[in-house]
Short mmCIF file of C-alpha atoms in Angstrom, two decimals:
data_model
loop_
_atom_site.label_atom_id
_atom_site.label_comp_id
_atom_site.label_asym_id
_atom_site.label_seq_id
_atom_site.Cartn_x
_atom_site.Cartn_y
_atom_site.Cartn_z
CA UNK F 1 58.15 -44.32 94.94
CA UNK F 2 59.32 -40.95 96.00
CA UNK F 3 56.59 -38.08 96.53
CA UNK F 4 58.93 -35.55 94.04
CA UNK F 5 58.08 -38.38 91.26
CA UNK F 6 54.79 -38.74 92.25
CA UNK F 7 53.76 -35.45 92.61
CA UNK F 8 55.44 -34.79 89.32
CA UNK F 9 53.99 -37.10 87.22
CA UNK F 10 50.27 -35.49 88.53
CA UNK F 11 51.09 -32.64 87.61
CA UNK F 12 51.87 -33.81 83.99
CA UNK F 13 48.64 -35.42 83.56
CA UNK F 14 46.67 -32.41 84.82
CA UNK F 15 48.65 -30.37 82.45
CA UNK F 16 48.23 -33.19 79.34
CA UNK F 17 44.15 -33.69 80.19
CA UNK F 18 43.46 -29.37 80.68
CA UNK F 19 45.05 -29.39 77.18
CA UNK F 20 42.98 -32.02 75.35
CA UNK F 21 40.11 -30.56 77.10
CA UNK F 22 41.17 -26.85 75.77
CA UNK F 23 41.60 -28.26 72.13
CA UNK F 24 38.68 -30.24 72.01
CA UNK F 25 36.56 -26.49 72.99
CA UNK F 26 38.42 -25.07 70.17
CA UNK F 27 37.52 -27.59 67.38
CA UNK F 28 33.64 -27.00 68.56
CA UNK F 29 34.29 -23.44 68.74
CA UNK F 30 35.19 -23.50 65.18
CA UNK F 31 32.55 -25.18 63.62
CA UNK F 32 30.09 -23.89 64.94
CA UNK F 33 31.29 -20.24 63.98
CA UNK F 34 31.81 -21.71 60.40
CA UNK F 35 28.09 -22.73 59.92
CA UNK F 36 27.04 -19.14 61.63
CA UNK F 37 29.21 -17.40 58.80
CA UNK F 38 27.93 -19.94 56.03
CA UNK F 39 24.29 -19.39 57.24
CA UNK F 40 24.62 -15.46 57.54
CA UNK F 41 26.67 -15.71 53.81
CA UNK F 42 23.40 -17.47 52.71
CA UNK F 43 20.78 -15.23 54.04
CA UNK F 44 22.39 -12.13 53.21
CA UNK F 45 21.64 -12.42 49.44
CA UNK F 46 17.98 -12.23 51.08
CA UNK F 47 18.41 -9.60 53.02
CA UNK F 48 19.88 -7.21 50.66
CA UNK F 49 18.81 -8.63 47.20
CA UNK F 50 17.15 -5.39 45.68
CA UNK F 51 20.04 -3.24 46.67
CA UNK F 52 22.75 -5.51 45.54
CA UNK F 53 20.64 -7.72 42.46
CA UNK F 54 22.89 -7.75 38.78
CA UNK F 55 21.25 -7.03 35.32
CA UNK F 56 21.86 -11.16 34.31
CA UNK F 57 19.73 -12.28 37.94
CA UNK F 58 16.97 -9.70 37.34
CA UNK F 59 16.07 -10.75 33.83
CA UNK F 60 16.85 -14.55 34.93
CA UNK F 61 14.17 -13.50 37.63
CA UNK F 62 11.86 -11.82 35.07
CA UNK F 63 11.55 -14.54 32.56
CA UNK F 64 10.95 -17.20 35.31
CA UNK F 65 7.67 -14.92 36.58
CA UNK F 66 6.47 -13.59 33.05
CA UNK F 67 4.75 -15.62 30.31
CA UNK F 68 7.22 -16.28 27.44
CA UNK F 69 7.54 -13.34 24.88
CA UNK F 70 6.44 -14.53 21.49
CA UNK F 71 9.38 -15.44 18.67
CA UNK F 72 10.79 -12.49 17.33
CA UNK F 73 10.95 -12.17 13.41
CA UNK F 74 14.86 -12.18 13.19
CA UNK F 75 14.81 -15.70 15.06
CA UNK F 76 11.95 -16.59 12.76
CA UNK F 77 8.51 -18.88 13.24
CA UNK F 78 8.72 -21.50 16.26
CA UNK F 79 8.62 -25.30 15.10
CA UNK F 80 4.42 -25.57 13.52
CA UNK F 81 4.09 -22.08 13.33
CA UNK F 82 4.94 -22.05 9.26
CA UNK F 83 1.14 -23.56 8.37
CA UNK F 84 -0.44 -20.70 9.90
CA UNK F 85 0.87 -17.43 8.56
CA UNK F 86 0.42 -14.33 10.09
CA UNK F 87 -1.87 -11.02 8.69
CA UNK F 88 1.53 -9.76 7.77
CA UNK F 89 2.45 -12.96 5.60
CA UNK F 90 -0.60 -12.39 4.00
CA UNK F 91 -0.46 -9.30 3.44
CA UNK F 92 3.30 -10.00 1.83
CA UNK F 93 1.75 -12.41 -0.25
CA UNK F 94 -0.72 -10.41 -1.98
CA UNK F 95 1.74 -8.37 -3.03
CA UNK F 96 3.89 -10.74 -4.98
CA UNK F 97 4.16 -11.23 -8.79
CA UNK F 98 1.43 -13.35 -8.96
CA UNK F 99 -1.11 -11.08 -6.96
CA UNK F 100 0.17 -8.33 -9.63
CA UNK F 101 -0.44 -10.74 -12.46
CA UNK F 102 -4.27 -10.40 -11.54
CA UNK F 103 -4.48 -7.21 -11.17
CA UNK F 104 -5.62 -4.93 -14.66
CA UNK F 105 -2.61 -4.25 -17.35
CA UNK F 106 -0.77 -1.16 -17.39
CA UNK F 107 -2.36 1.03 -20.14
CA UNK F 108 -0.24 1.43 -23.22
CA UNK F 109 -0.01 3.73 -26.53
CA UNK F 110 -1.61 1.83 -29.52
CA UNK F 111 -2.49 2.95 -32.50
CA UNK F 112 -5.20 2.27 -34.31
CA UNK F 113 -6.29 2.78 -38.08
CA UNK F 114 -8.92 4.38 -40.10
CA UNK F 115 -11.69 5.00 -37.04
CA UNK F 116 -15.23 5.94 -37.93
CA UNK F 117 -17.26 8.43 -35.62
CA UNK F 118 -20.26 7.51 -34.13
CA UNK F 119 -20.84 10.89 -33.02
CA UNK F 120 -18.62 13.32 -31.40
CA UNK F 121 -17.22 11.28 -28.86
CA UNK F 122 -17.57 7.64 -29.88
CA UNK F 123 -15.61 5.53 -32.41
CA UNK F 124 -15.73 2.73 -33.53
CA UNK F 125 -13.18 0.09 -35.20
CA UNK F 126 -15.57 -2.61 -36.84
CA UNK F 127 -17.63 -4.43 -33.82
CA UNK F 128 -15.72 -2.46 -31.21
CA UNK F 129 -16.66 0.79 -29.37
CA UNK F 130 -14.39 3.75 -27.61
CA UNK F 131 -15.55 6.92 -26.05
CA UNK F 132 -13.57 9.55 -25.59
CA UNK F 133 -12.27 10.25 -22.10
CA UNK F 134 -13.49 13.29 -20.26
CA UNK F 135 -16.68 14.13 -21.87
CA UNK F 136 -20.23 13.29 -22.61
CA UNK F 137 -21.15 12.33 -26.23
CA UNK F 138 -22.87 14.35 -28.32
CA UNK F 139 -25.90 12.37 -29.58
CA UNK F 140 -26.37 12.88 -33.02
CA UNK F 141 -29.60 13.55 -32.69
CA UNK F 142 -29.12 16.37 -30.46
CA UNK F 143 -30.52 20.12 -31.73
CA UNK F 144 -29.87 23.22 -30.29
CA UNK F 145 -30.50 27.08 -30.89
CA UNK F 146 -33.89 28.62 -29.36
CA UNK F 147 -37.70 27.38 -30.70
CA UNK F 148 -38.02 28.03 -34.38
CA UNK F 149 -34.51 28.43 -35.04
CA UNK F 150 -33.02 25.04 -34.33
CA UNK F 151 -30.29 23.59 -36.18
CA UNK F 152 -29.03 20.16 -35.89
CA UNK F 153 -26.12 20.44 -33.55
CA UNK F 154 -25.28 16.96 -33.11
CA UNK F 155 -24.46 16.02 -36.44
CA UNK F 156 -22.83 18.89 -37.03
CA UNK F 157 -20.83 17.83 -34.03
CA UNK F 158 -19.97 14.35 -35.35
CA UNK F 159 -18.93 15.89 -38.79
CA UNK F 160 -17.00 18.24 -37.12
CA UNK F 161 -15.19 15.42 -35.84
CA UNK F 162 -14.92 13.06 -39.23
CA UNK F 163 -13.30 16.18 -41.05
CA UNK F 164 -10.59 16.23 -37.96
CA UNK F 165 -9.70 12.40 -38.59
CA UNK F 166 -10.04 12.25 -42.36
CA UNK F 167 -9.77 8.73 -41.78
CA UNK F 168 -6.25 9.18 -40.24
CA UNK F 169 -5.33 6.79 -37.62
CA UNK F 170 -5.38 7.62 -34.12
CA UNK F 171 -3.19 6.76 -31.05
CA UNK F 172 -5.52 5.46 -28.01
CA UNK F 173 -4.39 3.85 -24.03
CA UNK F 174 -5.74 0.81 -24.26
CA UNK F 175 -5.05 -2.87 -22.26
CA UNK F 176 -4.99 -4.71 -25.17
CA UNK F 177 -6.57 -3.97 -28.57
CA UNK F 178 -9.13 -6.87 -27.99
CA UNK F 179 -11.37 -5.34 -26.26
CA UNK F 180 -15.44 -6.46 -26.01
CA UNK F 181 -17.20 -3.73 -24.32
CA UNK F 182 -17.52 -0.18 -24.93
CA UNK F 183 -13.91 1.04 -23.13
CA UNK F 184 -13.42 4.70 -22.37
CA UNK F 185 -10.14 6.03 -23.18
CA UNK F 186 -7.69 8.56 -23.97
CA UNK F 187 -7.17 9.10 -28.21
CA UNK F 188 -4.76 11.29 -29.87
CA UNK F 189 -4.59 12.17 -33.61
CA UNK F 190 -0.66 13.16 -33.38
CA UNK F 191 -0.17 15.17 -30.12
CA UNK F 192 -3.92 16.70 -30.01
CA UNK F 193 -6.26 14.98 -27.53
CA UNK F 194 -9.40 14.27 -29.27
CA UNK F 195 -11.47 14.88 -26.01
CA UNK F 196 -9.82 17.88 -25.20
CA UNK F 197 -10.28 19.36 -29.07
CA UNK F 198 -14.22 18.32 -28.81
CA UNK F 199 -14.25 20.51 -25.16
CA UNK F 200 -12.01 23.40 -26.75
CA UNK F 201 -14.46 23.68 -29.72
CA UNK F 202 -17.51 23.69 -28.30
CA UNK F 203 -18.59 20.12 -29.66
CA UNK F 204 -19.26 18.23 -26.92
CA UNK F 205 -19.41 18.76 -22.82
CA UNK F 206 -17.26 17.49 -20.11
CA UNK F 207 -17.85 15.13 -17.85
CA UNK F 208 -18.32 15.40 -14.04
CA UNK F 209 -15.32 15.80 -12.23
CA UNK F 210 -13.24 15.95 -15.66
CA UNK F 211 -10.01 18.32 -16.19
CA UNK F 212 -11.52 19.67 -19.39
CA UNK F 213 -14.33 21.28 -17.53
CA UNK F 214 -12.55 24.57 -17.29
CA UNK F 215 -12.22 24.44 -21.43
CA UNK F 216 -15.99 23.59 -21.82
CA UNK F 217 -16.79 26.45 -19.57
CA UNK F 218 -14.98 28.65 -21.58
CA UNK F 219 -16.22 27.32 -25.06
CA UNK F 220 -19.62 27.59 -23.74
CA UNK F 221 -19.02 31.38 -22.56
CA UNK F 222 -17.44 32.28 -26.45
CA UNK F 223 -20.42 30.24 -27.61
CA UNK F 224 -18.74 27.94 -30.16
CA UNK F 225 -19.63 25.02 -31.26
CA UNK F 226 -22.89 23.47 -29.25
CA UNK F 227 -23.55 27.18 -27.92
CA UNK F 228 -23.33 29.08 -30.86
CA UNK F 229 -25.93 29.81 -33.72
CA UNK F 230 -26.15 27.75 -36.61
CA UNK F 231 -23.12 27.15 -38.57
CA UNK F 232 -24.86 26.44 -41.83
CA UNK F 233 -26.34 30.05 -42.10
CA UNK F 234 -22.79 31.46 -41.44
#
């Protein structure tokens, strides 16, 4: 063999074996500077996850740390939840048709006929009983005017009262015209309150707390009726 071949073909295996060797350092070079940038990629959400951190992670975040918020009323009861109801379902409840159904009747106009007085405030309509709204009953019994000079008030209050009606009907606010027990009520004979007319005269006193006390006050200061002297000497 000649040296020229020789040395050449040296020299081409030096050249072939530096460049396996060169490409061989590259391929390592590579991956290993892939899994440095995949590892920094991964810890970099770490490093900077407050300053960087969306609205969808945070509340993802939040409702893996916090106990679960109860149902809200638009996406109605959770599954078991519908044989326990809630204060506010019962307070719903009591306030449907049937809570109103037990509850007292609205009063209404009724009229009734021929009444006889009891005394000036009470009438009654066979077994049943009404007092007037607003005042106290005169007792019939009752007698007024100073020691020596008393007259008999209270009947003169009651007839007072009879001569009014003359056996006219009268227009009362009652629940139902069955009633038991003595009821108090409103009664009208026309458009003139028969409680107010009793205050306004004198014949009979109101009641505490009652919106004709103003009238009785001033009946009482003109001194008709119960305050005045006696009618019968007149």
């Amino acid at each position: 063999m000649r040296p020229a071949a020789f040395i050449t073909g040296i020299t081409g295996m030096v050249v072939v074996a530096g460049l396996l060797m060169a490409g061989e350092a590259r391929l390592g070079g590579g991956t290993a500077g892939e899994e440095t940038a995949t590892a920094a990629a991964d810890a970099a959400p770490e490093a900077g996850a407050h300053a960087t951190i969306s609205d969808d992670r945070a509340e993802m975040i939040a409702r893996s740390v916090e106990p679960a918020a109860p149902p809200s009323s638009a996406s109605g009861p959770a599954p078991g939840d519908a044989a326990a109801p809630q204060p506010a379902d019962t307070q719903q409840r009591a306030e449907t048709p049937a809570g109103e159904t037990a509850s007292p009747a609205a009063k209404k106009a009724v009229e009734l006929a021929r009444p006889m007085v009891e005394n000036a405030g009470i009438l009654s309509f066979g077994e049943r009983r009404l007092q007037l709204a607003g005042i106290l009953p005169t007792p019939v019994e009752r007698t007024c005017g100073p020691v020596g000079r008393q007259w008999p008030c209270g009947m003169m209050a009651k007839t007072a009262l009879r001569l009014l009606l003359r056996n006219r009907s009268v227009s009362c606010d009652l629940e139902t015209v069955e009633w038991k027990e003595t009821v108090t009520t409103a009664c009208r004979l026309g458009t003139e309150d028969l409680g107010a007319w009793l205050a306004e005269n004198g014949w009979a006193e109101a009641a505490v707390g009652s919106p004709l006390t103003e009238i009785a006050e001033t009946a009482r200061q003109a001194g008709k009726g119960l305050h005045g002297d006696d009618r019968r000497r007149n």
